[in-house]
Amino acid sequence: MQLRVIDTLEEAFNVKPLWQDLYQRAENAHIFLSPAWNLTWLDTYRHLISRLQFLCVFHSNGQMIAVLPLYERKGEPFRLRFTGTGEPEKSEVFSEYHDVLVCREHVDTVTAILIEAIKSTGKGLVLNNVKHDALLLRLAGEAYPPSLVDNTVAQKRYFMTLEDDGLAGTKLKKKAKRYYNLFTRLGGQLHICSDPASLDAFYSVLTDLHRLRWEGEQQNTIFDDVYFNRFHQSLAGQLLKQGTLLLAYAEVGGKPVSAFYGMKSGDSVYFYQGGIDSGFSPNISPGTLIHYLMAEYAAGQGMKGYDFLSSGVKQSYKQSLAEFSEPVYSTTAYASGWQKLLIKALAFASGVARKAGLR
C-alpha cells in the first residue's frame, strides 16, 4: 500500500473516479464523505484554501482504499482542517460526521500509514462534528500527545431506525398522527423532486419556506448567502442525477406548507435543511408533518435509518422526534506546545480586537 498526498485542486478533481469507487465500497460511507459533497465545497470555497493536504492510500492494484481530505486555510499555517469546514459562519455548510473514508478490511494498515502521515505534516488538526466511533478520533489521539489534544462534546446527533416495523411505536409517529390525519382530510399531497426540469421550482419552494420560517427573527437566512446557495444549487443537481437527492414539500390546498431537503446515502436518509409556514391554519404542525411523511417514504424505500443530524446539546426539537442520540465531538490537536500557545494567543488577540471594534 502506498500513501499519496494530493495538494492541488486539479489533482483532487482528477482522482474523483477513484474516490467515487471507494465511496461505493467503503462501509462507513455517507454523504459528507462523498466526492460530490467535498469537491463541490472545494470548488465553491476555493478562495479560503491555501493548499490541500489530501492523504490518500492506494492499493498496489491502483484502487484507492482510504482518503482523509484535509486542507490548510489561508492565514492558518500551523493547522489543517477537514474539507467542508472552516467557512465564515454566514456561509457555513455544516458538514457533519467527519472521518476517514476507508474499506473495513484495511483499517489497521491505513491507520498506521495515516498516523505517520499526519505527524510528518508538522501541523495540528481542527475537527468538527466527529462521531464517537470515528477512526479520525483515534488518529488524532495517537498522532499527537494527549496534552496537545482538546476534545469537547459540541453537539448531539439525533436519529432513529426504520427497520422491522418502520415508524411503529416511535415518538415521531405518535406526535404526527393527528396532524397526518388532518393533512389527509384536507387533501394534502407530498411532492418529491425527480425531474431535473423541476429542480429549480422545488429549490425555490425550499428557500421561500425557509425564509418564511425565520421571517422577523433574522434579517437574512443562510440561503441568502451567495456561497452557501451556490454550493447547494450545484450539489442538488449532482445528487438528483445520482438518484440520491431528497427534495420535497407538503402541499395543502395548492399551497406549500413545509419543505424537506436531504439525501439518501447508503441505507439511511439524512435530513439537512427545511422550511415551514408556521402560520398555516388549521394547525398541522408542518415541521413534524414533513418529517413523518419523509420517514414513511424512506421506510417504504427500504431505508434503515433516518438521521436528523446534529444540534446543540441543549433542548432541540429533534430531541422530541428522534428515538436516539449520541455525542458529537469537536477536536483540536496541536503539533507542539509552542504552536498551541501561539494559536491560543492569536485567538485571544483576535477576540479582543473584535470586541474593541477593530476588525
PDB file of C-alpha atoms in Angstrom, residues 6-306:
ATOM      1  CA  ILE A   6      -2.753  15.424  -3.083  1.00  0.00           C
ATOM      2  CA  ASP A   7      -2.047  19.127  -2.662  1.00  0.00           C
ATOM      3  CA  THR A   8      -3.768  20.844  -5.609  1.00  0.00           C
ATOM      4  CA  LEU A   9      -7.381  21.254  -6.677  1.00  0.00           C
ATOM      5  CA  GLU A  10      -6.576  19.849 -10.111  1.00  0.00           C
ATOM      6  CA  GLU A  11      -5.251  16.620  -8.610  1.00  0.00           C
ATOM      7  CA  ALA A  12      -8.255  16.351  -6.290  1.00  0.00           C
ATOM      8  CA  PHE A  13     -10.684  16.557  -9.187  1.00  0.00           C
ATOM      9  CA  ASN A  14      -8.586  14.109 -11.215  1.00  0.00           C
ATOM     10  CA  VAL A  15      -8.988  11.347  -8.591  1.00  0.00           C
ATOM     11  CA  LYS A  16     -12.759  11.796  -8.395  1.00  0.00           C
ATOM     12  CA  PRO A  17     -13.481   8.461 -10.201  1.00  0.00           C
ATOM     13  CA  LEU A  18     -11.232   6.570  -7.779  1.00  0.00           C
ATOM     14  CA  TRP A  19     -12.785   8.389  -4.822  1.00  0.00           C
ATOM     15  CA  GLN A  20     -16.289   7.588  -6.083  1.00  0.00           C
ATOM     16  CA  ASP A  21     -15.325   3.927  -6.444  1.00  0.00           C
ATOM     17  CA  LEU A  22     -14.082   3.890  -2.842  1.00  0.00           C
ATOM     18  CA  TYR A  23     -17.272   5.635  -1.730  1.00  0.00           C
ATOM     19  CA  GLN A  24     -19.310   2.799  -3.249  1.00  0.00           C
ATOM     20  CA  ARG A  25     -17.222   0.156  -1.446  1.00  0.00           C
ATOM     21  CA  ALA A  26     -16.484   1.665   1.982  1.00  0.00           C
ATOM     22  CA  GLU A  27     -18.751   0.550   4.809  1.00  0.00           C
ATOM     23  CA  ASN A  28     -18.570   3.918   6.581  1.00  0.00           C
ATOM     24  CA  ALA A  29     -19.595   5.936   3.514  1.00  0.00           C
ATOM     25  CA  HIS A  30     -22.096   8.735   3.976  1.00  0.00           C
ATOM     26  CA  ILE A  31     -22.915  11.926   2.111  1.00  0.00           C
ATOM     27  CA  PHE A  32     -20.410  14.116   3.980  1.00  0.00           C
ATOM     28  CA  LEU A  33     -17.527  11.850   2.960  1.00  0.00           C
ATOM     29  CA  SER A  34     -18.593  11.703  -0.685  1.00  0.00           C
ATOM     30  CA  PRO A  35     -16.632  13.252  -3.552  1.00  0.00           C
ATOM     31  CA  ALA A  36     -19.787  15.121  -4.590  1.00  0.00           C
ATOM     32  CA  TRP A  37     -20.007  16.965  -1.248  1.00  0.00           C
ATOM     33  CA  ASN A  38     -16.303  17.607  -0.765  1.00  0.00           C
ATOM     34  CA  LEU A  39     -15.325  18.525  -4.324  1.00  0.00           C
ATOM     35  CA  THR A  40     -18.312  20.851  -4.637  1.00  0.00           C
ATOM     36  CA  TRP A  41     -17.167  22.502  -1.413  1.00  0.00           C
ATOM     37  CA  LEU A  42     -13.625  22.852  -2.737  1.00  0.00           C
ATOM     38  CA  ASP A  43     -14.870  24.445  -5.926  1.00  0.00           C
ATOM     39  CA  THR A  44     -17.189  26.848  -4.090  1.00  0.00           C
ATOM     40  CA  TYR A  45     -14.872  27.870  -1.264  1.00  0.00           C
ATOM     41  CA  ARG A  46     -11.531  27.710  -3.056  1.00  0.00           C
ATOM     42  CA  HIS A  47     -10.868  31.318  -2.056  1.00  0.00           C
ATOM     43  CA  LEU A  48     -10.381  30.126   1.548  1.00  0.00           C
ATOM     44  CA  ILE A  49      -7.774  27.480   0.695  1.00  0.00           C
ATOM     45  CA  SER A  50      -4.017  27.956   0.950  1.00  0.00           C
ATOM     46  CA  ARG A  51      -3.235  24.371  -0.077  1.00  0.00           C
ATOM     47  CA  LEU A  52      -4.736  20.918   0.056  1.00  0.00           C
ATOM     48  CA  GLN A  53      -3.407  18.039   2.120  1.00  0.00           C
ATOM     49  CA  PHE A  54      -5.461  15.063   0.962  1.00  0.00           C
ATOM     50  CA  LEU A  55      -3.980  11.905   2.473  1.00  0.00           C
ATOM     51  CA  CYS A  56      -4.875   9.068   0.101  1.00  0.00           C
ATOM     52  CA  VAL A  57      -3.880   5.426   0.471  1.00  0.00           C
ATOM     53  CA  PHE A  58      -3.732   3.265  -2.631  1.00  0.00           C
ATOM     54  CA  HIS A  59      -3.554  -0.497  -3.075  1.00  0.00           C
ATOM     55  CA  SER A  60      -0.900  -1.977  -5.351  1.00  0.00           C
ATOM     56  CA  ASN A  61      -3.699  -2.676  -7.860  1.00  0.00           C
ATOM     57  CA  GLY A  62      -4.347   1.069  -8.189  1.00  0.00           C
ATOM     58  CA  GLN A  63      -7.550   1.162  -6.116  1.00  0.00           C
ATOM     59  CA  MET A  64      -7.984   3.926  -3.576  1.00  0.00           C
ATOM     60  CA  ILE A  65      -8.650   2.286  -0.212  1.00  0.00           C
ATOM     61  CA  ALA A  66      -8.713   5.348   2.047  1.00  0.00           C
ATOM     62  CA  VAL A  67      -8.930   9.125   1.848  1.00  0.00           C
ATOM     63  CA  LEU A  68      -8.622  11.783   4.531  1.00  0.00           C
ATOM     64  CA  PRO A  69      -9.394  15.130   2.814  1.00  0.00           C
ATOM     65  CA  LEU A  70      -7.645  17.923   4.721  1.00  0.00           C
ATOM     66  CA  TYR A  71      -6.658  21.439   3.753  1.00  0.00           C
ATOM     67  CA  GLU A  72      -4.748  24.418   5.088  1.00  0.00           C
ATOM     68  CA  ARG A  73      -6.888  27.531   5.362  1.00  0.00           C
ATOM     69  CA  LYS A  74      -5.408  30.870   4.423  1.00  0.00           C
ATOM     70  CA  GLY A  75      -3.919  32.564   7.480  1.00  0.00           C
ATOM     71  CA  GLU A  76      -3.583  29.252   9.399  1.00  0.00           C
ATOM     72  CA  PRO A  77      -0.112  27.882   8.571  1.00  0.00           C
ATOM     73  CA  PHE A  78       0.088  25.666  11.651  1.00  0.00           C
ATOM     74  CA  ARG A  79      -3.000  23.518  11.285  1.00  0.00           C
ATOM     75  CA  LEU A  80      -5.179  21.514   8.920  1.00  0.00           C
ATOM     76  CA  ARG A  81      -8.944  21.356   8.674  1.00  0.00           C
ATOM     77  CA  PHE A  82     -11.305  18.759   7.271  1.00  0.00           C
ATOM     78  CA  THR A  83     -12.609  19.706   3.832  1.00  0.00           C
ATOM     79  CA  GLY A  84     -16.113  21.162   4.123  1.00  0.00           C
ATOM     80  CA  THR A  85     -15.329  23.176   7.239  1.00  0.00           C
ATOM     81  CA  GLY A  86     -13.732  26.482   8.137  1.00  0.00           C
ATOM     82  CA  GLU A  87     -16.051  28.819   6.235  1.00  0.00           C
ATOM     83  CA  PRO A  88     -17.260  32.085   7.770  1.00  0.00           C
ATOM     84  CA  GLU A  89     -20.328  31.428   9.925  1.00  0.00           C
ATOM     85  CA  LYS A  90     -22.628  33.230   7.500  1.00  0.00           C
ATOM     86  CA  SER A  91     -21.586  30.812   4.722  1.00  0.00           C
ATOM     87  CA  GLU A  92     -21.193  27.609   6.748  1.00  0.00           C
ATOM     88  CA  VAL A  93     -22.488  24.463   5.051  1.00  0.00           C
ATOM     89  CA  PHE A  94     -22.462  22.399   8.281  1.00  0.00           C
ATOM     90  CA  SER A  95     -20.582  19.326   7.127  1.00  0.00           C
ATOM     91  CA  GLU A  96     -21.113  16.507   9.604  1.00  0.00           C
ATOM     92  CA  TYR A  97     -19.579  13.230  10.834  1.00  0.00           C
ATOM     93  CA  HIS A  98     -16.033  13.790   9.611  1.00  0.00           C
ATOM     94  CA  ASP A  99     -13.927  10.683   9.261  1.00  0.00           C
ATOM     95  CA  VAL A 100     -11.507   8.746   7.107  1.00  0.00           C
ATOM     96  CA  LEU A 101     -13.349   7.074   4.229  1.00  0.00           C
ATOM     97  CA  VAL A 102     -11.887   3.565   4.313  1.00  0.00           C
ATOM     98  CA  CYS A 103     -12.627  -0.062   3.487  1.00  0.00           C
ATOM     99  CA  ARG A 104     -13.054  -2.005   6.722  1.00  0.00           C
ATOM    100  CA  GLU A 105     -10.565  -4.769   5.894  1.00  0.00           C
ATOM    101  CA  HIS A 106      -7.750  -2.226   5.564  1.00  0.00           C
ATOM    102  CA  VAL A 107      -8.404  -0.155   8.693  1.00  0.00           C
ATOM    103  CA  ASP A 108      -5.388  -1.290  10.723  1.00  0.00           C
ATOM    104  CA  THR A 109      -2.873  -0.815   7.908  1.00  0.00           C
ATOM    105  CA  VAL A 110      -4.398   2.510   6.882  1.00  0.00           C
ATOM    106  CA  THR A 111      -4.369   3.744  10.477  1.00  0.00           C
ATOM    107  CA  ALA A 112      -0.628   3.168  10.819  1.00  0.00           C
ATOM    108  CA  ILE A 113       0.057   4.911   7.487  1.00  0.00           C
ATOM    109  CA  LEU A 114      -2.111   7.924   8.281  1.00  0.00           C
ATOM    110  CA  ILE A 115      -0.718   8.414  11.789  1.00  0.00           C
ATOM    111  CA  GLU A 116       2.777   8.753  10.350  1.00  0.00           C
ATOM    112  CA  ALA A 117       1.488  10.970   7.533  1.00  0.00           C
ATOM    113  CA  ILE A 118      -0.237  13.329   9.979  1.00  0.00           C
ATOM    114  CA  LYS A 119       2.861  13.528  12.160  1.00  0.00           C
ATOM    115  CA  SER A 120       5.026  14.323   9.132  1.00  0.00           C
ATOM    116  CA  THR A 121       2.945  17.412   8.273  1.00  0.00           C
ATOM    117  CA  GLY A 122       4.136  19.191  11.407  1.00  0.00           C
ATOM    118  CA  LYS A 123       0.683  20.733  11.682  1.00  0.00           C
ATOM    119  CA  GLY A 124      -2.231  20.447  14.078  1.00  0.00           C
ATOM    120  CA  LEU A 125      -5.795  19.404  13.287  1.00  0.00           C
ATOM    121  CA  VAL A 126      -9.121  21.203  13.701  1.00  0.00           C
ATOM    122  CA  LEU A 127     -12.053  18.787  13.510  1.00  0.00           C
ATOM    123  CA  ASN A 128     -15.756  19.476  13.972  1.00  0.00           C
ATOM    124  CA  ASN A 129     -18.730  17.154  14.305  1.00  0.00           C
ATOM    125  CA  VAL A 130     -16.886  13.860  14.753  1.00  0.00           C
ATOM    126  CA  LYS A 131     -18.823  10.806  15.933  1.00  0.00           C
ATOM    127  CA  HIS A 132     -17.594   8.881  18.953  1.00  0.00           C
ATOM    128  CA  ASP A 133     -16.643   5.811  16.910  1.00  0.00           C
ATOM    129  CA  ALA A 134     -14.833   7.671  14.116  1.00  0.00           C
ATOM    130  CA  LEU A 135     -11.396   6.443  13.092  1.00  0.00           C
ATOM    131  CA  LEU A 136     -10.452  10.117  12.894  1.00  0.00           C
ATOM    132  CA  LEU A 137     -10.695  10.460  16.687  1.00  0.00           C
ATOM    133  CA  ARG A 138      -8.331   7.518  17.075  1.00  0.00           C
ATOM    134  CA  LEU A 139      -5.883   9.081  14.623  1.00  0.00           C
ATOM    135  CA  ALA A 140      -5.877  12.388  16.489  1.00  0.00           C
ATOM    136  CA  GLY A 141      -5.391  10.586  19.784  1.00  0.00           C
ATOM    137  CA  GLU A 142      -2.422   8.580  18.519  1.00  0.00           C
ATOM    138  CA  ALA A 143      -0.731  11.136  16.253  1.00  0.00           C
ATOM    139  CA  TYR A 144      -0.468  13.813  18.967  1.00  0.00           C
ATOM    140  CA  PRO A 145       0.486  13.772  22.664  1.00  0.00           C
ATOM    141  CA  PRO A 146      -2.605  13.724  24.956  1.00  0.00           C
ATOM    142  CA  SER A 147      -1.672  17.110  26.426  1.00  0.00           C
ATOM    143  CA  LEU A 148      -1.938  18.653  22.966  1.00  0.00           C
ATOM    144  CA  VAL A 149      -5.390  17.293  22.104  1.00  0.00           C
ATOM    145  CA  ASP A 150      -8.583  19.058  23.221  1.00  0.00           C
ATOM    146  CA  ASN A 151     -11.815  17.066  22.846  1.00  0.00           C
ATOM    147  CA  THR A 152     -15.191  18.607  23.654  1.00  0.00           C
ATOM    148  CA  VAL A 153     -18.769  17.440  23.204  1.00  0.00           C
ATOM    149  CA  ALA A 154     -20.003  20.098  20.818  1.00  0.00           C
ATOM    150  CA  GLN A 155     -23.382  18.751  19.771  1.00  0.00           C
ATOM    151  CA  LYS A 156     -25.651  15.720  19.808  1.00  0.00           C
ATOM    152  CA  ARG A 157     -26.626  13.570  16.886  1.00  0.00           C
ATOM    153  CA  TYR A 158     -30.337  12.638  16.723  1.00  0.00           C
ATOM    154  CA  PHE A 159     -31.558   9.637  14.749  1.00  0.00           C
ATOM    155  CA  MET A 160     -33.946   6.701  14.585  1.00  0.00           C
ATOM    156  CA  THR A 161     -34.068   3.307  12.907  1.00  0.00           C
ATOM    157  CA  LEU A 162     -36.620   2.330  10.279  1.00  0.00           C
ATOM    158  CA  GLU A 163     -36.077  -1.433  10.311  1.00  0.00           C
ATOM    159  CA  ASP A 164     -38.648  -4.089  11.186  1.00  0.00           C
ATOM    160  CA  ASP A 165     -41.878  -2.160  11.858  1.00  0.00           C
ATOM    161  CA  GLY A 166     -40.659   1.138  10.430  1.00  0.00           C
ATOM    162  CA  LEU A 167     -42.189   4.000  12.386  1.00  0.00           C
ATOM    163  CA  ALA A 168     -44.452   1.873  14.553  1.00  0.00           C
ATOM    164  CA  GLY A 169     -44.280   2.980  18.177  1.00  0.00           C
ATOM    165  CA  THR A 170     -41.919   5.900  17.510  1.00  0.00           C
ATOM    166  CA  LYS A 171     -42.255   9.331  19.069  1.00  0.00           C
ATOM    167  CA  LEU A 172     -42.482  10.801  15.599  1.00  0.00           C
ATOM    168  CA  LYS A 173     -45.493   8.699  14.620  1.00  0.00           C
ATOM    169  CA  LYS A 174     -47.279   9.425  17.887  1.00  0.00           C
ATOM    170  CA  LYS A 175     -46.710  13.169  17.521  1.00  0.00           C
ATOM    171  CA  ALA A 176     -47.629  13.254  13.834  1.00  0.00           C
ATOM    172  CA  LYS A 177     -50.715  11.029  13.896  1.00  0.00           C
ATOM    173  CA  ARG A 178     -53.274  13.798  14.452  1.00  0.00           C
ATOM    174  CA  TYR A 179     -51.525  16.159  12.018  1.00  0.00           C
ATOM    175  CA  TYR A 180     -51.289  13.477   9.342  1.00  0.00           C
ATOM    176  CA  ASN A 181     -54.989  12.623   9.686  1.00  0.00           C
ATOM    177  CA  LEU A 182     -55.916  16.300   9.275  1.00  0.00           C
ATOM    178  CA  PHE A 183     -53.467  16.651   6.370  1.00  0.00           C
ATOM    179  CA  THR A 184     -55.171  13.709   4.656  1.00  0.00           C
ATOM    180  CA  ARG A 185     -58.677  15.057   5.251  1.00  0.00           C
ATOM    181  CA  LEU A 186     -57.625  18.383   3.738  1.00  0.00           C
ATOM    182  CA  GLY A 187     -56.418  16.593   0.610  1.00  0.00           C
ATOM    183  CA  GLY A 188     -52.769  17.287   1.331  1.00  0.00           C
ATOM    184  CA  GLN A 189     -50.098  15.973  -1.024  1.00  0.00           C
ATOM    185  CA  LEU A 190     -46.399  15.202  -0.792  1.00  0.00           C
ATOM    186  CA  HIS A 191     -44.321  16.177  -3.827  1.00  0.00           C
ATOM    187  CA  ILE A 192     -40.819  14.748  -4.292  1.00  0.00           C
ATOM    188  CA  CYS A 193     -38.447  16.112  -6.917  1.00  0.00           C
ATOM    189  CA  SER A 194     -37.464  13.520  -9.513  1.00  0.00           C
ATOM    190  CA  ASP A 195     -37.152  15.543 -12.718  1.00  0.00           C
ATOM    191  CA  PRO A 196     -34.196  17.879 -13.415  1.00  0.00           C
ATOM    192  CA  ALA A 197     -36.620  20.247 -15.161  1.00  0.00           C
ATOM    193  CA  SER A 198     -38.465  20.827 -11.871  1.00  0.00           C
ATOM    194  CA  LEU A 199     -35.400  21.123  -9.625  1.00  0.00           C
ATOM    195  CA  ASP A 200     -35.315  24.933  -9.644  1.00  0.00           C
ATOM    196  CA  ALA A 201     -39.000  25.125  -8.710  1.00  0.00           C
ATOM    197  CA  PHE A 202     -38.571  22.702  -5.800  1.00  0.00           C
ATOM    198  CA  TYR A 203     -35.466  24.548  -4.636  1.00  0.00           C
ATOM    199  CA  SER A 204     -37.386  27.836  -4.697  1.00  0.00           C
ATOM    200  CA  VAL A 205     -40.145  26.336  -2.533  1.00  0.00           C
ATOM    201  CA  LEU A 206     -37.476  25.236  -0.026  1.00  0.00           C
ATOM    202  CA  THR A 207     -35.785  28.633   0.158  1.00  0.00           C
ATOM    203  CA  ASP A 208     -39.077  30.534   0.289  1.00  0.00           C
ATOM    204  CA  LEU A 209     -40.367  28.422   3.178  1.00  0.00           C
ATOM    205  CA  HIS A 210     -37.021  28.623   4.953  1.00  0.00           C
ATOM    206  CA  ARG A 211     -37.144  32.420   4.778  1.00  0.00           C
ATOM    207  CA  LEU A 212     -40.771  32.372   5.917  1.00  0.00           C
ATOM    208  CA  ARG A 213     -39.797  30.260   8.916  1.00  0.00           C
ATOM    209  CA  TRP A 214     -37.221  32.808  10.068  1.00  0.00           C
ATOM    210  CA  GLU A 215     -39.040  35.952   8.945  1.00  0.00           C
ATOM    211  CA  GLY A 216     -38.972  38.553  11.682  1.00  0.00           C
ATOM    212  CA  GLU A 217     -36.344  36.702  13.732  1.00  0.00           C
ATOM    213  CA  GLN A 218     -33.362  37.425  11.491  1.00  0.00           C
ATOM    214  CA  GLN A 219     -32.849  39.752   8.573  1.00  0.00           C
ATOM    215  CA  ASN A 220     -31.104  37.227   6.339  1.00  0.00           C
ATOM    216  CA  THR A 221     -31.160  33.441   6.247  1.00  0.00           C
ATOM    217  CA  ILE A 222     -28.377  31.067   5.301  1.00  0.00           C
ATOM    218  CA  PHE A 223     -29.859  30.688   1.812  1.00  0.00           C
ATOM    219  CA  ASP A 224     -29.264  34.394   1.224  1.00  0.00           C
ATOM    220  CA  ASP A 225     -25.516  33.818   1.328  1.00  0.00           C
ATOM    221  CA  VAL A 226     -24.092  33.625  -2.176  1.00  0.00           C
ATOM    222  CA  TYR A 227     -21.554  30.879  -1.408  1.00  0.00           C
ATOM    223  CA  PHE A 228     -23.923  28.676   0.597  1.00  0.00           C
ATOM    224  CA  ASN A 229     -26.558  28.979  -2.126  1.00  0.00           C
ATOM    225  CA  ARG A 230     -24.067  28.276  -4.917  1.00  0.00           C
ATOM    226  CA  PHE A 231     -22.815  25.188  -3.101  1.00  0.00           C
ATOM    227  CA  HIS A 232     -26.271  23.685  -2.624  1.00  0.00           C
ATOM    228  CA  GLN A 233     -27.602  24.501  -6.068  1.00  0.00           C
ATOM    229  CA  SER A 234     -24.624  22.700  -7.575  1.00  0.00           C
ATOM    230  CA  LEU A 235     -24.800  19.801  -5.106  1.00  0.00           C
ATOM    231  CA  ALA A 236     -28.549  19.277  -5.527  1.00  0.00           C
ATOM    232  CA  GLY A 237     -28.165  18.916  -9.282  1.00  0.00           C
ATOM    233  CA  GLN A 238     -25.439  16.300  -8.870  1.00  0.00           C
ATOM    234  CA  LEU A 239     -27.386  14.326  -6.283  1.00  0.00           C
ATOM    235  CA  LEU A 240     -30.511  14.329  -8.424  1.00  0.00           C
ATOM    236  CA  LYS A 241     -28.544  12.810 -11.305  1.00  0.00           C
ATOM    237  CA  GLN A 242     -27.192  10.167  -8.917  1.00  0.00           C
ATOM    238  CA  GLY A 243     -30.673   9.388  -7.600  1.00  0.00           C
ATOM    239  CA  THR A 244     -29.771  10.343  -4.033  1.00  0.00           C
ATOM    240  CA  LEU A 245     -31.418  13.763  -3.673  1.00  0.00           C
ATOM    241  CA  LEU A 246     -34.451  14.089  -1.403  1.00  0.00           C
ATOM    242  CA  LEU A 247     -36.039  17.462  -2.073  1.00  0.00           C
ATOM    243  CA  ALA A 248     -39.735  17.560  -1.270  1.00  0.00           C
ATOM    244  CA  TYR A 249     -42.600  19.653   0.020  1.00  0.00           C
ATOM    245  CA  ALA A 250     -46.028  19.076   1.544  1.00  0.00           C
ATOM    246  CA  GLU A 251     -48.896  20.982  -0.033  1.00  0.00           C
ATOM    247  CA  VAL A 252     -52.389  21.725   1.243  1.00  0.00           C
ATOM    248  CA  GLY A 253     -54.977  23.401  -0.948  1.00  0.00           C
ATOM    249  CA  GLY A 254     -52.368  24.210  -3.563  1.00  0.00           C
ATOM    250  CA  LYS A 255     -50.120  25.946  -1.005  1.00  0.00           C
ATOM    251  CA  PRO A 256     -46.719  24.571   0.128  1.00  0.00           C
ATOM    252  CA  VAL A 257     -46.639  24.362   3.923  1.00  0.00           C
ATOM    253  CA  SER A 258     -43.359  22.581   4.620  1.00  0.00           C
ATOM    254  CA  ALA A 259     -40.230  21.569   2.731  1.00  0.00           C
ATOM    255  CA  PHE A 260     -37.543  18.914   3.190  1.00  0.00           C
ATOM    256  CA  TYR A 261     -34.006  18.932   1.812  1.00  0.00           C
ATOM    257  CA  GLY A 262     -31.926  15.854   2.439  1.00  0.00           C
ATOM    258  CA  MET A 263     -30.050  12.975   0.894  1.00  0.00           C
ATOM    259  CA  LYS A 264     -30.101   9.225   0.608  1.00  0.00           C
ATOM    260  CA  SER A 265     -26.738   7.736   1.459  1.00  0.00           C
ATOM    261  CA  GLY A 266     -26.161   4.033   1.935  1.00  0.00           C
ATOM    262  CA  ASP A 267     -29.190   2.668   3.766  1.00  0.00           C
ATOM    263  CA  SER A 268     -30.050   5.929   5.552  1.00  0.00           C
ATOM    264  CA  VAL A 269     -31.790   9.224   4.900  1.00  0.00           C
ATOM    265  CA  TYR A 270     -30.165  12.437   6.128  1.00  0.00           C
ATOM    266  CA  PHE A 271     -32.293  15.487   6.857  1.00  0.00           C
ATOM    267  CA  TYR A 272     -30.208  18.551   6.071  1.00  0.00           C
ATOM    268  CA  GLN A 273     -32.458  21.606   5.919  1.00  0.00           C
ATOM    269  CA  GLY A 274     -36.121  22.538   5.756  1.00  0.00           C
ATOM    270  CA  GLY A 275     -38.678  25.299   5.830  1.00  0.00           C
ATOM    271  CA  ILE A 276     -42.214  25.724   7.145  1.00  0.00           C
ATOM    272  CA  ASP A 277     -45.180  28.036   7.058  1.00  0.00           C
ATOM    273  CA  SER A 278     -45.771  28.100  10.805  1.00  0.00           C
ATOM    274  CA  GLY A 279     -48.742  30.412  10.340  1.00  0.00           C
ATOM    275  CA  PHE A 280     -50.711  27.971   8.211  1.00  0.00           C
ATOM    276  CA  SER A 281     -54.230  27.370   9.511  1.00  0.00           C
ATOM    277  CA  PRO A 282     -55.580  24.923  10.567  1.00  0.00           C
ATOM    278  CA  ASN A 283     -52.505  23.915  12.542  1.00  0.00           C
ATOM    279  CA  ILE A 284     -50.980  20.746  11.106  1.00  0.00           C
ATOM    280  CA  SER A 285     -47.528  21.275  12.673  1.00  0.00           C
ATOM    281  CA  PRO A 286     -45.889  21.355   9.242  1.00  0.00           C
ATOM    282  CA  GLY A 287     -42.399  20.660  10.593  1.00  0.00           C
ATOM    283  CA  THR A 288     -43.395  17.460  12.377  1.00  0.00           C
ATOM    284  CA  LEU A 289     -45.589  16.501   9.429  1.00  0.00           C
ATOM    285  CA  ILE A 290     -42.843  16.721   6.793  1.00  0.00           C
ATOM    286  CA  HIS A 291     -40.511  14.591   8.920  1.00  0.00           C
ATOM    287  CA  TYR A 292     -43.226  11.965   9.287  1.00  0.00           C
ATOM    288  CA  LEU A 293     -44.032  11.968   5.577  1.00  0.00           C
ATOM    289  CA  MET A 294     -40.390  11.631   4.580  1.00  0.00           C
ATOM    290  CA  ALA A 295     -39.641   8.966   7.192  1.00  0.00           C
ATOM    291  CA  GLU A 296     -42.613   6.967   5.932  1.00  0.00           C
ATOM    292  CA  TYR A 297     -41.354   7.395   2.392  1.00  0.00           C
ATOM    293  CA  ALA A 298     -37.859   6.297   3.409  1.00  0.00           C
ATOM    294  CA  ALA A 299     -39.174   3.205   5.192  1.00  0.00           C
ATOM    295  CA  GLY A 300     -41.188   2.339   2.108  1.00  0.00           C
ATOM    296  CA  GLN A 301     -37.999   2.597   0.033  1.00  0.00           C
ATOM    297  CA  GLY A 302     -36.252   0.092   2.290  1.00  0.00           C
ATOM    298  CA  MET A 303     -34.104   2.644   4.127  1.00  0.00           C
ATOM    299  CA  LYS A 304     -32.946   1.504   7.573  1.00  0.00           C
ATOM    300  CA  GLY A 305     -32.130   4.812   9.234  1.00  0.00           C
ATOM    301  CA  TYR A 306     -33.419   8.382   9.483  1.00  0.00           C
TER     302      TYR A 306
END
